[in-house]
Short mmCIF file of C-alpha atoms in Angstrom, two decimals:
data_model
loop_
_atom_site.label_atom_id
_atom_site.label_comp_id
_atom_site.label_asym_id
_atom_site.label_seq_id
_atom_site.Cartn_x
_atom_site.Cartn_y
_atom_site.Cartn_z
CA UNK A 26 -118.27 -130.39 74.94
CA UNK A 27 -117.09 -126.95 76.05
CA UNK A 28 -119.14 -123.82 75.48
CA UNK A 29 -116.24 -122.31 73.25
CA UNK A 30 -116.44 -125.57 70.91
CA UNK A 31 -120.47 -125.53 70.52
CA UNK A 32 -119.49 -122.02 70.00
CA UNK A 33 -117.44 -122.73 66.51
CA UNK A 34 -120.13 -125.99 65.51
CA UNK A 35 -122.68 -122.90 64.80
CA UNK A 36 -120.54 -119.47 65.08
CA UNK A 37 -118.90 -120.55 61.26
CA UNK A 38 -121.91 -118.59 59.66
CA UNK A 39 -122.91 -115.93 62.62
CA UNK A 40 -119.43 -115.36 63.40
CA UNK A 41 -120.48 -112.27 65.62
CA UNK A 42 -122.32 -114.23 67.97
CA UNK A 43 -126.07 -114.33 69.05
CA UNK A 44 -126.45 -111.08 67.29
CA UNK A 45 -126.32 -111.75 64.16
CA UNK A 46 -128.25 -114.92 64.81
CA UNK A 47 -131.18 -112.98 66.04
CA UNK A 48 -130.88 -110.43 63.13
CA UNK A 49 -130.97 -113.52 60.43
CA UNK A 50 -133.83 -115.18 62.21
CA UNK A 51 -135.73 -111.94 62.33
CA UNK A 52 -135.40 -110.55 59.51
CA UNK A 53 -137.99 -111.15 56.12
CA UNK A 54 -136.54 -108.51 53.90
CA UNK A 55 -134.97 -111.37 52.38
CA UNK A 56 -138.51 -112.49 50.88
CA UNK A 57 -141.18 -109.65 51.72
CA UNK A 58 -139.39 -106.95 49.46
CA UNK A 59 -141.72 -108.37 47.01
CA UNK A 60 -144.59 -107.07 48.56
CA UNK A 61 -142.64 -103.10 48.08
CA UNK A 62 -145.67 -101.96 46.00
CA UNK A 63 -148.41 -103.04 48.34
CA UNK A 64 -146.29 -101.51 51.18
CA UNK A 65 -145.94 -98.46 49.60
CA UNK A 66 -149.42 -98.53 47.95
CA UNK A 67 -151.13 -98.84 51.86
CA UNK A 68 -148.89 -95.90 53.20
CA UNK A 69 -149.97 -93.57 49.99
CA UNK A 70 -153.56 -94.17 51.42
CA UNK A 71 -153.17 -94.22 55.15
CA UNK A 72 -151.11 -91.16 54.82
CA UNK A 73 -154.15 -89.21 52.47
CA UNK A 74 -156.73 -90.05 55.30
CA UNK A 75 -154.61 -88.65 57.99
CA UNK A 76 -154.75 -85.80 56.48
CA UNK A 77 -158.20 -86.41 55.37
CA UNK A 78 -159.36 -86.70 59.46
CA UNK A 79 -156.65 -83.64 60.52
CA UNK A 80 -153.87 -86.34 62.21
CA UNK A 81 -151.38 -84.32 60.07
CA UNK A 82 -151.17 -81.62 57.75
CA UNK A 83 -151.71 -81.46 54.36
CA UNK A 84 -148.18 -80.74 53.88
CA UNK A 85 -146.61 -83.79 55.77
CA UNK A 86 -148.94 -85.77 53.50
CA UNK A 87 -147.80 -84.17 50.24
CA UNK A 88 -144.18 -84.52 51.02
CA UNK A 89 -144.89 -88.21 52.56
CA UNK A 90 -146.81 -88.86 49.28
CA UNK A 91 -143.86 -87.48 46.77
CA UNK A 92 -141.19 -89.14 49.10
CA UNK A 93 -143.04 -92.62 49.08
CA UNK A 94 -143.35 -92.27 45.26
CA UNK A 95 -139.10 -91.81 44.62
CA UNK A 96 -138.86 -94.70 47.39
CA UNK A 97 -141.05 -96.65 44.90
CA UNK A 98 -139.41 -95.48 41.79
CA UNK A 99 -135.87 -96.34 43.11
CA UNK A 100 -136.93 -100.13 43.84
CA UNK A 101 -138.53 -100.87 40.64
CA UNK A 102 -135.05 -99.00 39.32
CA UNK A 103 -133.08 -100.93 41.14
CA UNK A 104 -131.05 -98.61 43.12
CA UNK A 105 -132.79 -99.18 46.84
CA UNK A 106 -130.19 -100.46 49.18
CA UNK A 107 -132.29 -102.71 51.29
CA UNK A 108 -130.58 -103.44 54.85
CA UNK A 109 -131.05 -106.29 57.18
CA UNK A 110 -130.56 -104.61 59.93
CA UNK A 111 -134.28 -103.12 59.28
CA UNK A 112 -135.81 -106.16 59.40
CA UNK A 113 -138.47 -105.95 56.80
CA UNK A 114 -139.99 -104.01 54.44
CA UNK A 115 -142.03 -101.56 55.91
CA UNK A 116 -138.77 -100.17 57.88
CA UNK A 117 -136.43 -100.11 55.02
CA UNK A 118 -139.50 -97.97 53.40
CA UNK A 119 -139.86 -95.69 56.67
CA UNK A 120 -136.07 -95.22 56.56
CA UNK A 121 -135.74 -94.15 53.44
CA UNK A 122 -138.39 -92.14 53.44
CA UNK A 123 -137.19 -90.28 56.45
CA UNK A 124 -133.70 -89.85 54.85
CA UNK A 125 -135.62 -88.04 51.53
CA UNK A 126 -137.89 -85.94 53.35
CA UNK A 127 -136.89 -85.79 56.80
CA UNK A 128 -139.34 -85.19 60.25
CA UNK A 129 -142.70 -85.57 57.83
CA UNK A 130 -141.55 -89.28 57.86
CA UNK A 131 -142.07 -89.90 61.18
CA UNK A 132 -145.77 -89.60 61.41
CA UNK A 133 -146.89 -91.65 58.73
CA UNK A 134 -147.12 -94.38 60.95
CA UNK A 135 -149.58 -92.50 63.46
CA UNK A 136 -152.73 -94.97 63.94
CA UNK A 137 -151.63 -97.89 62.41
CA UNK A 138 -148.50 -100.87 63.32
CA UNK A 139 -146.47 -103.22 61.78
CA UNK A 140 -149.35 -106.02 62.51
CA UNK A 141 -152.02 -104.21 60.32
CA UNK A 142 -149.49 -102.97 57.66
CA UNK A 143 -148.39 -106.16 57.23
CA UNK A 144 -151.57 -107.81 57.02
CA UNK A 145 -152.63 -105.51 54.43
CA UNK A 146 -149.45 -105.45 52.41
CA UNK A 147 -149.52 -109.40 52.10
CA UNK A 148 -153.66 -109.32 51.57
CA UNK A 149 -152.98 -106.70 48.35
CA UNK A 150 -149.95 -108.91 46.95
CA UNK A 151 -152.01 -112.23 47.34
CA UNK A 152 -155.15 -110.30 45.64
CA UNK A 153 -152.91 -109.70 43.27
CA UNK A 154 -151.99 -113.03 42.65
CA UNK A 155 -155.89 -113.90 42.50
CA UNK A 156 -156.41 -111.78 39.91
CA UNK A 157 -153.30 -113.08 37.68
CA UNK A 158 -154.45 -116.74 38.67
CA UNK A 159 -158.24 -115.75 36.95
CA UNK A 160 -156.61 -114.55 34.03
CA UNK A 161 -154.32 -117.41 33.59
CA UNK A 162 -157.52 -120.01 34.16
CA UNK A 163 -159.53 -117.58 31.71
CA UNK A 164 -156.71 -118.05 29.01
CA UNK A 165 -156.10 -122.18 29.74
CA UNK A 166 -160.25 -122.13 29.14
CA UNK A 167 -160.12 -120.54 26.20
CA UNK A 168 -157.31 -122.82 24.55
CA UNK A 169 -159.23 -126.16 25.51
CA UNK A 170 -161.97 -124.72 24.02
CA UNK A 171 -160.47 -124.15 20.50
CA UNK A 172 -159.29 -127.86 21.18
CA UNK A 173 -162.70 -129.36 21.79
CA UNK A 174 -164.63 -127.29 18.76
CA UNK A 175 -161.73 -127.91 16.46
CA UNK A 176 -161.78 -132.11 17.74
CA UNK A 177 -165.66 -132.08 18.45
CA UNK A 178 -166.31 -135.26 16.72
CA UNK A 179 -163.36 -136.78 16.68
CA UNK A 180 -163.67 -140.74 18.40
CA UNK A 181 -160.58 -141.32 20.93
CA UNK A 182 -161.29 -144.10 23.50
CA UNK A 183 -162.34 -143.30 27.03
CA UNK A 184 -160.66 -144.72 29.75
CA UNK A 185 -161.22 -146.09 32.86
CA UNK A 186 -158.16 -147.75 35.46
CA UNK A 187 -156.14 -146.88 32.14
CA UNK A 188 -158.49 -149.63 30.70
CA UNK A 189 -160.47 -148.98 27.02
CA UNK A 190 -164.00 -148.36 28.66
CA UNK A 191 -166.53 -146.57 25.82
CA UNK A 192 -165.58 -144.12 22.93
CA UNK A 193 -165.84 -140.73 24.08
CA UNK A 194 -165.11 -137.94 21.52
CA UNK A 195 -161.45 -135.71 21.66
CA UNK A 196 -164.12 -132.27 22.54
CA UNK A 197 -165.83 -134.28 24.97
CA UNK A 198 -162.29 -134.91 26.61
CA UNK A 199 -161.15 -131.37 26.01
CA UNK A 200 -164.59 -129.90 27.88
CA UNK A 201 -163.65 -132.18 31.15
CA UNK A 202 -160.72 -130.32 31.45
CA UNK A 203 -162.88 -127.02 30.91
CA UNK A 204 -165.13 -127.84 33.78
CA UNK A 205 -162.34 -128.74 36.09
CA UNK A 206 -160.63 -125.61 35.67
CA UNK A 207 -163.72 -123.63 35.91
CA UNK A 208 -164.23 -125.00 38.80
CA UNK A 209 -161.10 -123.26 40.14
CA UNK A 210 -161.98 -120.05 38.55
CA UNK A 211 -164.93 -119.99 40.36
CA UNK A 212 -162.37 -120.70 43.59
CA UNK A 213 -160.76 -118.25 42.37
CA UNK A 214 -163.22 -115.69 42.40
CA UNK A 215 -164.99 -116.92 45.47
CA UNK A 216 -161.88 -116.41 47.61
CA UNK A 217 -160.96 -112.90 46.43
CA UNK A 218 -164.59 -111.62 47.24
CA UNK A 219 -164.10 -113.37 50.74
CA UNK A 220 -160.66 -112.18 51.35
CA UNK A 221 -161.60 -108.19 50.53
CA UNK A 222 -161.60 -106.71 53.43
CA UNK A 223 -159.20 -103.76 55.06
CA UNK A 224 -157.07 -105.02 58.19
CA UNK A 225 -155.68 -101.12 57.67
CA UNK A 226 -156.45 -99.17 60.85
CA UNK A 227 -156.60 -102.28 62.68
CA UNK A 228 -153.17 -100.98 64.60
CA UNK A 229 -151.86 -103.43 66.83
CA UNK A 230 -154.61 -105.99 67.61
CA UNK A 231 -156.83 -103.22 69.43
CA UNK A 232 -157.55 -100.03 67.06
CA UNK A 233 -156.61 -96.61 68.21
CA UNK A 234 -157.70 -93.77 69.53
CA UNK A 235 -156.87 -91.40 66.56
CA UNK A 236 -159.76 -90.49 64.28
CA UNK A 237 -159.48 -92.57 61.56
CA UNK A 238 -161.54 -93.07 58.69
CA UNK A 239 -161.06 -96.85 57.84
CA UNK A 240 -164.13 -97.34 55.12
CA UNK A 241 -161.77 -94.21 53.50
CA UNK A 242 -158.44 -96.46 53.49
CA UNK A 243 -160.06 -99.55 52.56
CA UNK A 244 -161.78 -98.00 49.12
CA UNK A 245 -158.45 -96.25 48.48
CA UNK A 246 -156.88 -99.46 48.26
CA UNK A 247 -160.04 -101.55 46.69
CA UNK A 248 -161.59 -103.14 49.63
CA UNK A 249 -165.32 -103.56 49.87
CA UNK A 250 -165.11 -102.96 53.01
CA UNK A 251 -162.80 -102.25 56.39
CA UNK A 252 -163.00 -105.91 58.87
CA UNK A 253 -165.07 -105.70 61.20
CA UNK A 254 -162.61 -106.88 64.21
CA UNK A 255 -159.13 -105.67 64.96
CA UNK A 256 -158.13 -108.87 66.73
CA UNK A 257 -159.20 -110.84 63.61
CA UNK A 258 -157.97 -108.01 61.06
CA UNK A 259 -154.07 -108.57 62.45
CA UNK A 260 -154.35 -112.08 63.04
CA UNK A 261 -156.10 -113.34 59.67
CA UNK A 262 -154.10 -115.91 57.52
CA UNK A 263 -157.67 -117.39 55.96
CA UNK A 264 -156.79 -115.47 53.14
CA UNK A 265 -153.52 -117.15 52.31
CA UNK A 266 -154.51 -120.15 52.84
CA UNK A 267 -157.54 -119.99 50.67
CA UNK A 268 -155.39 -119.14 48.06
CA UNK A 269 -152.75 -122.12 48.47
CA UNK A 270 -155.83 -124.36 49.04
CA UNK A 271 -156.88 -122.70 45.24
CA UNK A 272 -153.49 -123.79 44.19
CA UNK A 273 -153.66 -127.13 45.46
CA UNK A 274 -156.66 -128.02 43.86
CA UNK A 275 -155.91 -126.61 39.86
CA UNK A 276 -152.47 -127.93 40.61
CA UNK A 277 -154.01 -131.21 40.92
CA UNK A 278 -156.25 -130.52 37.37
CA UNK A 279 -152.95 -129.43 36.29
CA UNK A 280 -150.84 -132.34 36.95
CA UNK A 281 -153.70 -135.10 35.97
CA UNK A 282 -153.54 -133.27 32.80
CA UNK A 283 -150.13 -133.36 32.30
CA UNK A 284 -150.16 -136.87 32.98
CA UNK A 285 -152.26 -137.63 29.99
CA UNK A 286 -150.21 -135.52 28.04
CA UNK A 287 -147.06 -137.42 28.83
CA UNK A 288 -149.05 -140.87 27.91
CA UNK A 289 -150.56 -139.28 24.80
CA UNK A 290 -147.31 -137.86 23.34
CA UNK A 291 -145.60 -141.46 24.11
CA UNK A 292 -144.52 -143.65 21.07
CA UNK A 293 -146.91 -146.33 22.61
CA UNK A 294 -150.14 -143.90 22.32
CA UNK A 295 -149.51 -141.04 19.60
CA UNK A 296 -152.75 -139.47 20.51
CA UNK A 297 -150.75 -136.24 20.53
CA UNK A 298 -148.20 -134.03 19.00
CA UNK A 299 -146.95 -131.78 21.48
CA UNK A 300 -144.81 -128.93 19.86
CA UNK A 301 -140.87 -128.42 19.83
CA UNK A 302 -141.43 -125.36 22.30
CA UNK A 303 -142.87 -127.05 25.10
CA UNK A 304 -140.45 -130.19 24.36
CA UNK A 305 -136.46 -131.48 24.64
CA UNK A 306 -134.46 -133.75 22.77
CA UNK A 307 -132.32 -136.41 24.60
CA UNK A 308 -129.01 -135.76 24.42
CA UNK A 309 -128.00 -139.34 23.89
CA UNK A 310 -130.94 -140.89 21.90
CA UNK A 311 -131.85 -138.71 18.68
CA UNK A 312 -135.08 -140.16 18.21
CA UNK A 313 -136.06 -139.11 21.44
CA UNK A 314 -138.37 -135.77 22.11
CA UNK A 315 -139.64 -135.47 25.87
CA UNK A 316 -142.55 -133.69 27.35
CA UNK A 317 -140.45 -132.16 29.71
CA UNK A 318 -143.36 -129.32 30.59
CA UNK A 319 -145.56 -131.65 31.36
CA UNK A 320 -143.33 -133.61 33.48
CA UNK A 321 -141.98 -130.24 35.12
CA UNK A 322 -146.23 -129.23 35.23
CA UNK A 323 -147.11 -132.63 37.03
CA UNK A 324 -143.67 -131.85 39.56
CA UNK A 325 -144.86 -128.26 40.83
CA UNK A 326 -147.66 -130.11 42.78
CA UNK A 327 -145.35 -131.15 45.66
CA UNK A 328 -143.93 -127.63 46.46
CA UNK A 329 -147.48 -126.38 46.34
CA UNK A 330 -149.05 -128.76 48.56
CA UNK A 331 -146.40 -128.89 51.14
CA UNK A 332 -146.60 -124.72 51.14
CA UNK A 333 -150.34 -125.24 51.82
CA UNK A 334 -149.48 -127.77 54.59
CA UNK A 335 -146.42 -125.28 55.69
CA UNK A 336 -148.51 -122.13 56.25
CA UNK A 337 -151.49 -124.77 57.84
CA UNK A 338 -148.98 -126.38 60.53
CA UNK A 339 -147.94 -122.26 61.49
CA UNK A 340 -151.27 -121.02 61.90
CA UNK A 341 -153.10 -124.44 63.82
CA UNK A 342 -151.29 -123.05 67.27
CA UNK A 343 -151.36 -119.71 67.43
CA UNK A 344 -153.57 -117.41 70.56
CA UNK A 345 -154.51 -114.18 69.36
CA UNK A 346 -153.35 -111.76 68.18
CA UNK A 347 -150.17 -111.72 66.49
CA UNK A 348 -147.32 -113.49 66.87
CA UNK A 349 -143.89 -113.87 65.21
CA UNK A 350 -144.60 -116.83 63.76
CA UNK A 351 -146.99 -115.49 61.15
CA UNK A 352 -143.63 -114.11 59.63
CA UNK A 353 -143.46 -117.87 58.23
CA UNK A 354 -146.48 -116.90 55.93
CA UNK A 355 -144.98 -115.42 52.97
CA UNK A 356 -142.26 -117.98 51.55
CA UNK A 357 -144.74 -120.60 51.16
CA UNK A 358 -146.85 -118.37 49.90
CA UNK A 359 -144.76 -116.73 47.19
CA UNK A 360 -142.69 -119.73 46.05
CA UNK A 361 -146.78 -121.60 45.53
CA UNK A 362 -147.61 -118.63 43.59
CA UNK A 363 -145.03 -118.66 41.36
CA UNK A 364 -145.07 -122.06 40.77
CA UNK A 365 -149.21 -121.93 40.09
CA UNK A 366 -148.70 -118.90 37.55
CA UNK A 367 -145.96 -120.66 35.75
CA UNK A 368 -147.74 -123.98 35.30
CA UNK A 369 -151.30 -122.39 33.62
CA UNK A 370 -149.01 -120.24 31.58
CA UNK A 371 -147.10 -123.64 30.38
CA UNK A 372 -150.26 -125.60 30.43
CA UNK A 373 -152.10 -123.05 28.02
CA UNK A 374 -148.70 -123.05 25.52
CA UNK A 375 -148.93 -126.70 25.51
CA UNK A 376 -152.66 -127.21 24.49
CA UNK A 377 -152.37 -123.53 22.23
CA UNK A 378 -150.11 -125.80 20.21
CA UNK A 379 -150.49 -129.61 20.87
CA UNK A 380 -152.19 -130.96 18.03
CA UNK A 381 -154.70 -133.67 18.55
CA UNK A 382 -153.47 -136.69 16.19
CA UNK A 383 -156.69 -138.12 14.71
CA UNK A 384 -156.28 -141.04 12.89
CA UNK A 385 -154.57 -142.62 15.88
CA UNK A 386 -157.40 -141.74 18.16
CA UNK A 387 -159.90 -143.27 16.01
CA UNK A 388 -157.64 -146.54 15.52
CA UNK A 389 -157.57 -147.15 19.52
CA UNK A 390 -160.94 -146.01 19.47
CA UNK A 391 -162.15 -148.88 18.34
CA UNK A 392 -159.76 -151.43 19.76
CA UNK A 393 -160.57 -153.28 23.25
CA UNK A 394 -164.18 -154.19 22.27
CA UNK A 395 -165.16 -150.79 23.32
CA UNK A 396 -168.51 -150.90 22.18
CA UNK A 397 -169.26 -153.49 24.27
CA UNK A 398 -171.65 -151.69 26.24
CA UNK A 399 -173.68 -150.49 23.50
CA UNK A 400 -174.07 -154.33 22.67
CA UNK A 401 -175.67 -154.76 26.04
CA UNK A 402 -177.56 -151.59 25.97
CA UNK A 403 -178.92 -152.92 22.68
CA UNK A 404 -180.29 -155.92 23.64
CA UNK A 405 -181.92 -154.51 26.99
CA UNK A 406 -183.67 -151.51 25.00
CA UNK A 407 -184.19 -153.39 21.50
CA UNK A 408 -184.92 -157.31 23.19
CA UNK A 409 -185.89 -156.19 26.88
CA UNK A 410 -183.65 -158.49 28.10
CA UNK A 411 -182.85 -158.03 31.76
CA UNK A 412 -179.37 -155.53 31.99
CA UNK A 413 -177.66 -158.38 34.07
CA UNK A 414 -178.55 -161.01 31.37
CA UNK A 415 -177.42 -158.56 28.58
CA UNK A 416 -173.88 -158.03 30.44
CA UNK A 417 -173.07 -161.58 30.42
CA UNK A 418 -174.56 -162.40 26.60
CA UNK A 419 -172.24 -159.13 26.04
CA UNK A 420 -169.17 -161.09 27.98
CA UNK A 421 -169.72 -163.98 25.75
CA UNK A 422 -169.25 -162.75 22.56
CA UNK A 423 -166.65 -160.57 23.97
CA UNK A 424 -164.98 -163.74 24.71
CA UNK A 425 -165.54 -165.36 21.27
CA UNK A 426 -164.36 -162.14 19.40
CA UNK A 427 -160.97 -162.42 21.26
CA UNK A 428 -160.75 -165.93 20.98
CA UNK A 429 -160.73 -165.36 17.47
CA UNK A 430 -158.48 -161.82 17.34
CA UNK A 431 -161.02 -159.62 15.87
CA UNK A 432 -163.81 -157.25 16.67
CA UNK A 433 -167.15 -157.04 18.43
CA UNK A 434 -167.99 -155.62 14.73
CA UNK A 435 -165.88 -158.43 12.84
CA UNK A 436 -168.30 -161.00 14.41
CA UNK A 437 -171.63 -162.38 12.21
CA UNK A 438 -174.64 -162.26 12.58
CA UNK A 439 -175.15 -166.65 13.36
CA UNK A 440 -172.81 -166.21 15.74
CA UNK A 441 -174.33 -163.63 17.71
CA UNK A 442 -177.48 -165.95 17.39
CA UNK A 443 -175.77 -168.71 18.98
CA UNK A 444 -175.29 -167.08 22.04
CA UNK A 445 -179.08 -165.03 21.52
CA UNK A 446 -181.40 -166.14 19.17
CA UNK A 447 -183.59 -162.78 19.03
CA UNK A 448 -180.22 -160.74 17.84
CA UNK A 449 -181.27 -159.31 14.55
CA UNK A 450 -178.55 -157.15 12.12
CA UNK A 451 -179.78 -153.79 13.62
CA UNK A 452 -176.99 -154.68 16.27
CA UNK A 453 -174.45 -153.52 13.59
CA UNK A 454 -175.93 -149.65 13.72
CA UNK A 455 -174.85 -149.50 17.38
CA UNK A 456 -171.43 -151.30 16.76
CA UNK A 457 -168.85 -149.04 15.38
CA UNK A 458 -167.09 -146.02 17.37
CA UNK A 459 -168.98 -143.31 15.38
CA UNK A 460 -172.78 -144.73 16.12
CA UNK A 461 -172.09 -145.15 19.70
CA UNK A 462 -170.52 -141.60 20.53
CA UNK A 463 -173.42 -140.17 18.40
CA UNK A 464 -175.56 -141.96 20.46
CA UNK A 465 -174.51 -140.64 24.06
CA UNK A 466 -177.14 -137.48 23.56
CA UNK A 467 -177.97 -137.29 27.37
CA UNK A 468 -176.98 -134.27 28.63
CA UNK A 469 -173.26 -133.93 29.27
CA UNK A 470 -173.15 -136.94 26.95
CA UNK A 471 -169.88 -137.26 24.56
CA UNK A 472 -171.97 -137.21 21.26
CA UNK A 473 -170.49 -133.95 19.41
CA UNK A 474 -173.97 -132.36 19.20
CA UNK A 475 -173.49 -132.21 23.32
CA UNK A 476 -170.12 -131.49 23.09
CA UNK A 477 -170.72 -128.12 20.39
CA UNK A 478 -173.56 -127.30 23.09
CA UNK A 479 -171.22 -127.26 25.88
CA UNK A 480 -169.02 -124.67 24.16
CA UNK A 481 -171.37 -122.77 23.62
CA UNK A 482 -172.65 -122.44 26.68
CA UNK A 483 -169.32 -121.86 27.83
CA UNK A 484 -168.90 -119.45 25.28
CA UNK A 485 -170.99 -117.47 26.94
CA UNK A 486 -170.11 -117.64 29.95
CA UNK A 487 -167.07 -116.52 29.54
CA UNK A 488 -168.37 -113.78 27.47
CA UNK A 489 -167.01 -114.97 23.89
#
């Protein structure tokens, strides 16, 4: 193949040649225009302790502070003209800046470099992101809890391999989910106290010689502190990837969730009624009304685990300091974030309005024999009979009840004495759905005195 054709097989979309290859490969204005606030917010501050330590007058920094502010105004308006040609962000901000108020411009970046700038642009937007993922977890909390005190007594049967297992109650369901996602808010939280720290003064990868007042910068933006090592500072990602490990995780409490909800809205189950917002119609079959959130819910786990893997596979190979290749940090990043933030706010509208559907929750509740094991806890507490002797007495009866298409409960008393003689009629109080979820009072238990005690003490908790 000749140079001039392999020339057309990949010139159709760079028609000028290597150039504008090498512009569209380096280039991330594309994606990291999103982070035009943090940009703008850092430069507000570094420029204040310039002038703060004498690096420039207090005029450059009033006219780089008013400039920076109708830089800001025009992209929130709209109106910025963002180029290319200036690679990223933080140049199509200098630019501009230097076109509104002209030589001041160019000594904003005195003491600092792209490598810290960015670094603390993209650490600001994903705190950012923290914070809207606690409130989001905060507000999904809050909505399972009105589900578990309105449903605390409610019998639905618990499952295990999809199998009836034991009656559990609809709270003590709801409160599993509560503890899951609290779990992430506490990941949550735990990560954004972690990540805090100012890569802003960093410079390059080696600090500068300009007097600089970091711990200045780094509470003007919010930091606890300024890090402690410029090679580190420019070269962090732990940050981001704490945050799309975060993700991962609640995306996976997400999805199991919306899993159930898909089974429970089913014709087959009817445990739930999930409301017209957060539902289609088929536009073929009329009877038809899908939990398409749900589904979509239980989908946005694959784009946020492959952005954690993504960002992981970048960072595994890289020497210190910088290197282009950290450019590859924000897509993943942004597209996981959105994707996270959408599915608690869809999550929360679902259970907000899903209504629990209890007379079908009580009817499966009692189906499968699943008071089984309070049969066989019965006759070990009540009889002492040895547990492993109790399980297969249990597994008899079991066997005779479905041999005859009823009921552990639908059985009598002679012919529970034909398979144990010392079974007396107190077996009946431990039979039905309702005595054996009251019964489950250990701590963490389903009975709905635990359950109301678990809301309360997440109640608190969470302040209300």
């Amino acid at each position: 193949m000749t140079d001039q054709s392999s020339n057309q097989m990949w010139g159709g979309r760079f028609a000028a040649g290597p150039d504008a290859i090498m512009e569209a490969i380096n280039a991330s204005i594309g994606f990291d225009k999103r982070m035009a606030a943090q940009d703008i917010a850092g430069s507000r501050a570094h420029a204040a302790m310039l002038a703060a330590t004498g690096v420039i007058t207090d005029n450059d920094a009033e006219a780089i502070r008013e400039g920076l502010l109708t830089v800001l105004s025009e992209i929130e308006g709209g109106t910025f003209q963002f180029s290319t040609a200036l690679e990223d962000i933080h140049m199509n901000v200098e630019a501009r800046l230097k076109e509104i108020i002209g030589e001041p411009a160019g000594r904003l970046h005195t003491g600092r470099s792209r490598n810290d700038q960015v670094a603390t642009d993209f650490k600001l937007w994903v705190r950012d992101q923290l914070d809207a993922a606690e409130s989001g977890l905060l507000a999904l909390i809050r909505a399972l809890l009105s589900q578990a005190e309105a449903g605390a007594d409610w019998v639905m049967p618990g499952f295990t391999h999809l199998q009836t297992a034991q009656p559990v109650t609809w709270g003590h369901h709801m409160m599993a989910y509560v503890e899951m996602f609290g779990r992430d808010l506490s990941r949550v939280r735990d990560a954004r106290a972690r990540m805090n720290e100012s890569p802003l003064g960093a410079a390059a990868l080696a600090g500068t010689s300009f007097p600089i007042d970091r711990e200045m910068t780094a509470k003007a933006l919010g930091f606890d502190r300024p890090a402690a090592n410029s090679l580190d500072a420019v070269s962090d990602r732990d940050f981001a990837l704490e945050f799309l490990s975060c993700a991962s995780i609640s995306a996976v409490h997400l999805s199991r969730f919306a899993e159930e909800l898909v089974i429970w809205s089913s014709a087959q189950f009817r445990f739930v009624t999930l409301s017209d917002r957060f539902s289609t119609g088929s536009s073929i079959m009329p009877q038809k009304k899908n939990p398409d959130a749900a589904e979509l819910i239980r989908a946005k786990v694959g784009r946020i685990f492959g952005a954690n893997t993504a960002l992981m596979m970048v960072m595994k190979g890289l020497p210190l300091a910088y290197s282009k290749d950290m450019q590859e940090d924000k897509e993943q990043v942004f597209d996981a974030a959105d994707n996270w933030m959408l599915a608690l706010a869809a999550m929360e509208g679902m259970v907000k309005d899903m209504t629990g559907n209890r007379e079908s929750l009580a009817a499966a509740a009692g189906s499968g024999f699943s008071t089984a094991t309070d049969l066989a806890d019965w006759l070990v507490r009540v009889l002492k009979v040895p547990f492993r002797d109790a399980h297969h007495v249990t597994g008899t009866l079991v066997a005779m009840a479905e041999s005859r298409g009823c009921d552990l409960p639908d059985l009598s008393l002679a012919d529970m004495q034909g398979v144990h003689e010392g079974i007396t009629d107190d077996i009946f109080t431990v039979l039905g759905v309702e005595n054996s979820v009251n019964s489950r009072m250990s701590y963490g238990g389903t009975a709905p005195a635990q359950v109301r005690a678990q809301i309360a003490r997440w109640r608190e908790i969470l302040g209300g």
